[in-house]
Coordinates of C-alpha atoms in Angstrom, one line a residue:
X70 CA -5.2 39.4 -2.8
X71 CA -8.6 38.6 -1.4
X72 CA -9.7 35.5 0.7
X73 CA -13.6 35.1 0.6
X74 CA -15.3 32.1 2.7
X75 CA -18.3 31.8 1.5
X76 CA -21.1 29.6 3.2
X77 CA -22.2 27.2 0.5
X78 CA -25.0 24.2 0.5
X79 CA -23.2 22.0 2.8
X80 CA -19.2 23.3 2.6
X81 CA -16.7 26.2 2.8
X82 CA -16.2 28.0 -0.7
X83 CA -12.9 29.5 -1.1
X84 CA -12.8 32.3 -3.2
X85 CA -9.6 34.2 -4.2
X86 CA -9.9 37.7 -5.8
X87 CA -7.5 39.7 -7.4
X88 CA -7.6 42.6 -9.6
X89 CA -7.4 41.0 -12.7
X90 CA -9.6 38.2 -11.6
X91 CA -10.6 35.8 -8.9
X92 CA -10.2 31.7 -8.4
X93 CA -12.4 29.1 -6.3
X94 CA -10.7 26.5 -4.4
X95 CA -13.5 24.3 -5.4
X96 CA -16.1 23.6 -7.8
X97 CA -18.9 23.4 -5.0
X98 CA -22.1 21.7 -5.5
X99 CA -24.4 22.5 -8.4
X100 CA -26.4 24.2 -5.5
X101 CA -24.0 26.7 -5.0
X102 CA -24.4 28.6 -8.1
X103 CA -26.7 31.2 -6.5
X104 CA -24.4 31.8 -4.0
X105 CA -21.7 32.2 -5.9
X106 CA -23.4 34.5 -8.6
X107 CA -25.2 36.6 -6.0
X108 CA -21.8 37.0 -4.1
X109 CA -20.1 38.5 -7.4
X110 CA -23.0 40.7 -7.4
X111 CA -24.2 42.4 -4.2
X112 CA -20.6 41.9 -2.5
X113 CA -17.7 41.8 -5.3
X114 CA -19.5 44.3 -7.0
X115 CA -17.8 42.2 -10.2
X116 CA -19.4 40.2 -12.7
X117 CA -19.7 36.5 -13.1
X118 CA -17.5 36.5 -15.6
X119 CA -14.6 38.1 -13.8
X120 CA -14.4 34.2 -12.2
X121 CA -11.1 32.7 -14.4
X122 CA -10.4 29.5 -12.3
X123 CA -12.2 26.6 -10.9
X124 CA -10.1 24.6 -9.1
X125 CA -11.1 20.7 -8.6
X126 CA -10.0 18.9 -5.8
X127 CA -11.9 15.8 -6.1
X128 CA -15.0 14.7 -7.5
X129 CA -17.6 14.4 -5.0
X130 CA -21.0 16.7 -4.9
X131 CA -19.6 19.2 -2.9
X132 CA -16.2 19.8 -4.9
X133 CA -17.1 19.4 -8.6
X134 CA -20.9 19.8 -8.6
X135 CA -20.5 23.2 -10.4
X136 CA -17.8 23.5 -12.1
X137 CA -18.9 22.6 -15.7
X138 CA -21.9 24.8 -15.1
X139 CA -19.6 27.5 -14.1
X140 CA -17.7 26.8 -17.0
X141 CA -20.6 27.2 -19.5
X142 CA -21.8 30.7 -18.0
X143 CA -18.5 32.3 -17.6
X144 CA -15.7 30.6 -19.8
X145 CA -13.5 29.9 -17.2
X146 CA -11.0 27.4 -16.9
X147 CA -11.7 24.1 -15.3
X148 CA -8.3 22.9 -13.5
X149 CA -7.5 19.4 -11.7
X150 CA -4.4 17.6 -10.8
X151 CA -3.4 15.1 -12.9
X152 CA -5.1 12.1 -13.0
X153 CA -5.9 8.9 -15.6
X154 CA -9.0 7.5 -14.9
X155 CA -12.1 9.2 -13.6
X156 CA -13.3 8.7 -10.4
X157 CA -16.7 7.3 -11.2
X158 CA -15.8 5.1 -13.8
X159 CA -17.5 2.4 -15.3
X160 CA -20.6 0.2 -13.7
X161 CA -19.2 0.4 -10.4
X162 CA -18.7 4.4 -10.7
X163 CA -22.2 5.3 -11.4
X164 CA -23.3 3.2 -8.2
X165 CA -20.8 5.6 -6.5
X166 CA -21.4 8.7 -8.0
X167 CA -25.1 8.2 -7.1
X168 CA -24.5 7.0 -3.4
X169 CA -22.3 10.2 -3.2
X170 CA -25.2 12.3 -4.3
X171 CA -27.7 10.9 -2.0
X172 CA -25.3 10.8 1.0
X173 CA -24.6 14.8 0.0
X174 CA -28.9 15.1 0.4
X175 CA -28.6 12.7 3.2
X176 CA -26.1 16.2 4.9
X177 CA -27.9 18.7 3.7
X178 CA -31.2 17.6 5.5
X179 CA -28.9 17.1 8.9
X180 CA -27.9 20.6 8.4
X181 CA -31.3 21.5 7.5
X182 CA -31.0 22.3 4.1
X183 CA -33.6 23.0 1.5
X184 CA -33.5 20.0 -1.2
X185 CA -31.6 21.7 -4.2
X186 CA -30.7 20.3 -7.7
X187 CA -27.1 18.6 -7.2
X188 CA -27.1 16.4 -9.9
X189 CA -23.7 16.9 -12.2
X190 CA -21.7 15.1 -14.6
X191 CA -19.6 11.9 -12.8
X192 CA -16.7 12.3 -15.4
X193 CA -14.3 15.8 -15.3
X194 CA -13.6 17.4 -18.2
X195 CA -10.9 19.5 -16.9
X196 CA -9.2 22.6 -18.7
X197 CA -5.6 21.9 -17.6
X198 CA -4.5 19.1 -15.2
X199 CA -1.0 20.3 -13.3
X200 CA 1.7 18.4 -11.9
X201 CA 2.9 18.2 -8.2
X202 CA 4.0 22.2 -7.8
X203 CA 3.1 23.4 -11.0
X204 CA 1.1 27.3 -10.9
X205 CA -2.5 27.7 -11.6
X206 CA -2.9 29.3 -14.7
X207 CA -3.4 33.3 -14.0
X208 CA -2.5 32.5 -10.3
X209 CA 1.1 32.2 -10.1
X210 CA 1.2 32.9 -6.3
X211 CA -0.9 29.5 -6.1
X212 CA 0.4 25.8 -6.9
X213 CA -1.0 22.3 -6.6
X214 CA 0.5 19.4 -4.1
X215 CA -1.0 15.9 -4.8
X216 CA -2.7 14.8 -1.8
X217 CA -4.7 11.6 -2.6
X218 CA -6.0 9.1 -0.2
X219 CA -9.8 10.1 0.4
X220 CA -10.1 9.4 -3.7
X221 CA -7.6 8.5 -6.0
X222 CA -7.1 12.2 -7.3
X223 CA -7.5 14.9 -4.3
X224 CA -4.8 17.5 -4.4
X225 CA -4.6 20.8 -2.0
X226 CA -3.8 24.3 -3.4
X227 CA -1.4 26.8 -1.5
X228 CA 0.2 29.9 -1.7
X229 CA 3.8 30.4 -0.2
X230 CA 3.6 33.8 -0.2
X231 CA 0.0 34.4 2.0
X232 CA 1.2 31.0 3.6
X233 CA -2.3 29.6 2.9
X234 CA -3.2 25.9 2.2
X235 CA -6.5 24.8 1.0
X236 CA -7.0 20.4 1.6
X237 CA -10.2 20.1 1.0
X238 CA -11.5 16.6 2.7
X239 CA -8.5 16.2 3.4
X240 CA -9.1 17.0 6.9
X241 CA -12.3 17.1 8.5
X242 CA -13.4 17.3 12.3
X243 CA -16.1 14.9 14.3
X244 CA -16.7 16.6 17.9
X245 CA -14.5 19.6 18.1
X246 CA -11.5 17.0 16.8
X247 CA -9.7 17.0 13.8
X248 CA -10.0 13.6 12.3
X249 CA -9.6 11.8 8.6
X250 CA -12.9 11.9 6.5
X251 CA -14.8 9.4 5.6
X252 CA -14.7 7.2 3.3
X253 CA -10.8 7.4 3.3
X254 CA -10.1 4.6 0.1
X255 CA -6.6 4.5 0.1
X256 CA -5.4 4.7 3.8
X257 CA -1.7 4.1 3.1
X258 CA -1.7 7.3 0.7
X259 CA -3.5 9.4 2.6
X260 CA -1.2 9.0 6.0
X261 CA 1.6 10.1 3.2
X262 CA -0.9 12.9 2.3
X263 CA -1.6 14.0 5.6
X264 CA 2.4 13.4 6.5
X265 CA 3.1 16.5 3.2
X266 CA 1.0 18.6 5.5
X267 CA 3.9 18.9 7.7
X268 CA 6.1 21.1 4.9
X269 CA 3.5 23.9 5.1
X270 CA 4.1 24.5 9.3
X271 CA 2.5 27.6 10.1
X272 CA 0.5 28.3 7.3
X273 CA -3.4 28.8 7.9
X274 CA -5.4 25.6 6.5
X275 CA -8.8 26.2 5.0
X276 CA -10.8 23.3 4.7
X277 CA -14.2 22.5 3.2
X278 CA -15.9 21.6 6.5
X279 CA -14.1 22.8 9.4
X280 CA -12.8 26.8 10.5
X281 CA -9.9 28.0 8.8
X282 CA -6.6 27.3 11.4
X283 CA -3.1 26.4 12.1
X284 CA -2.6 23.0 12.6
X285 CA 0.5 21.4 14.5
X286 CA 2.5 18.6 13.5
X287 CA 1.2 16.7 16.8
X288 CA -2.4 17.5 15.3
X289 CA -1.3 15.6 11.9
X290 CA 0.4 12.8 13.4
X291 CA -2.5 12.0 15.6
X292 CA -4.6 12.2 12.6
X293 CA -2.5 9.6 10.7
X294 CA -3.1 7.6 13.5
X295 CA -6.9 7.4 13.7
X296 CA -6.4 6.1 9.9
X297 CA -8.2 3.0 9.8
X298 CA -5.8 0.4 8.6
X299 CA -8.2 -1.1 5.8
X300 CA -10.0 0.9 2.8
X301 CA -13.4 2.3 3.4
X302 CA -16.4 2.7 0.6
X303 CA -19.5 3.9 0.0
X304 CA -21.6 0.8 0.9
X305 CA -20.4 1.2 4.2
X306 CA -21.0 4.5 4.9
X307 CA -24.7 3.7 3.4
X308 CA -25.1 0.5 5.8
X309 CA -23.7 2.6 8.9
X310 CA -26.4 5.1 8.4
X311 CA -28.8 2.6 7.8
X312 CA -27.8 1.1 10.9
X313 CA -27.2 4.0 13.0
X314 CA -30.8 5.6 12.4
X315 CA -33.1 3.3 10.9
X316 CA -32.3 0.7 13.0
X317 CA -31.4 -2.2 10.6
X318 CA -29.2 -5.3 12.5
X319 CA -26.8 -6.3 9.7
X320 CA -23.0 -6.2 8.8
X321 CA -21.7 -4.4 5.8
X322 CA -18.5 -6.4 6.2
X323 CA -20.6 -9.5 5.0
X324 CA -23.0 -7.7 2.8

């Protein structure tokens, strides 16, 4: 086995490979197509095709963006966790699932990124969803743990046997420290989330936004205790960059 971090339009992309195929962690942004594509070809020395898995985490920009497109080019399978309702669902969703977009353009200019073409479907249409500890399909050595919190339906993927665990958003780091991302919805659940964390001791955590590492249990319980105690959304983190850098006096609390 193979890890690959690849440097994608605003995150880490995870790529597994293995003889008889490979896996992302992550559907990426629809941005990261060329990336991915060139990758297979000037470094894998593979085709695009040889790609088997897309793993889903969660459906923001950066996570699902590409996986249906992946999909469509190379026939490979589309897996989630297991969930009921999409995460930008009805009138309510598209408002979110166009907020998330512009705030993904909003982080691609701060990390002075080219404007690309992000725009993807806001409902999955996942392959296979698996259960708490069930195998990925064709990755055996790899499994799913449900690890909800920043949105209804995150899970992480790891590996007991190369002791790697990828969480996504689940962590993500503001100064050189380790923090919980933002928005986190469902606080409550994602201290639980955070708290499974604590099983995997030892094993190297890649995450989409921050340096592959070992974390400590002291690291996760401090995390669980910068968890704001009330659900966060996506009007807020709009207002508080409207506040922060434009300059505008009001209070999402009351908006």
């Amino acid at each position: 086995m193979q890890l690959h971090r690849l440097k994608g339009y605003i995150q880490n992309i995870y790529l597994i490979e293995y003889e008889h195929g490979c896996m992302l962690l992550d559907g990426g942004c629809r941005a990261d197509f060329d990336i991915v594509s060139d990758y297979f070809r000037t470094t894998l020395k593979r085709p695009l095709t040889d790609l088997k898995v897309v793993m889903v985490t969660h459906m923001h920009p950066d996570h699902a963006g590409c996986a249906h497109y992946l999909r469509e080019k190379t026939g490979c399978l589309v897996v989630s966790g297991v969930f009921e309702h999409h995460w930008y669902e009805g009138l309510s969703g598209r408002f979110s699932h166009l907020t998330d977009i512009l705030l993904t353009h909003w982080v691609a200019g701060r990390l002075g990124r080219k404007r690309r073409l992000i725009w993807y479907p806001r409902k999955l249409r996942a392959d296979v969803q698996l259960q708490d500890g069930q195998p990925v399909p064709g990755f055996e050595q790899w499994s799913i743990v449900a690890t909800p919190g920043h949105t209804h339906m995150d899970i992480s993927i790891y590996s007991e046997k190369h002791e790697l665990i990828y969480v996504a958003d689940l962590i993500v780091s503001n100064k050189k420290q380790l923090t919980p991302p933002y928005p986190v919805h469902f606080p409550n659940i994602y201290r639980e989330s955070v708290a499974k964390l604590k099983a995997f001791e030892g094993f190297k955590i890649l995450m989409a936004h921050v340096e592959p590492q070992t974390i400590s249990t002291q690291v996760l319980d401090d995390i669980m205790v910068q968890t704001p105690k009330v659900g966060q959304s996506n009007k807020q983190a709009i207002f508080n960059i409207a506040k922060k850098h434009l300059g505008f006096g009001f209070d999402s609390q009351k908006s």
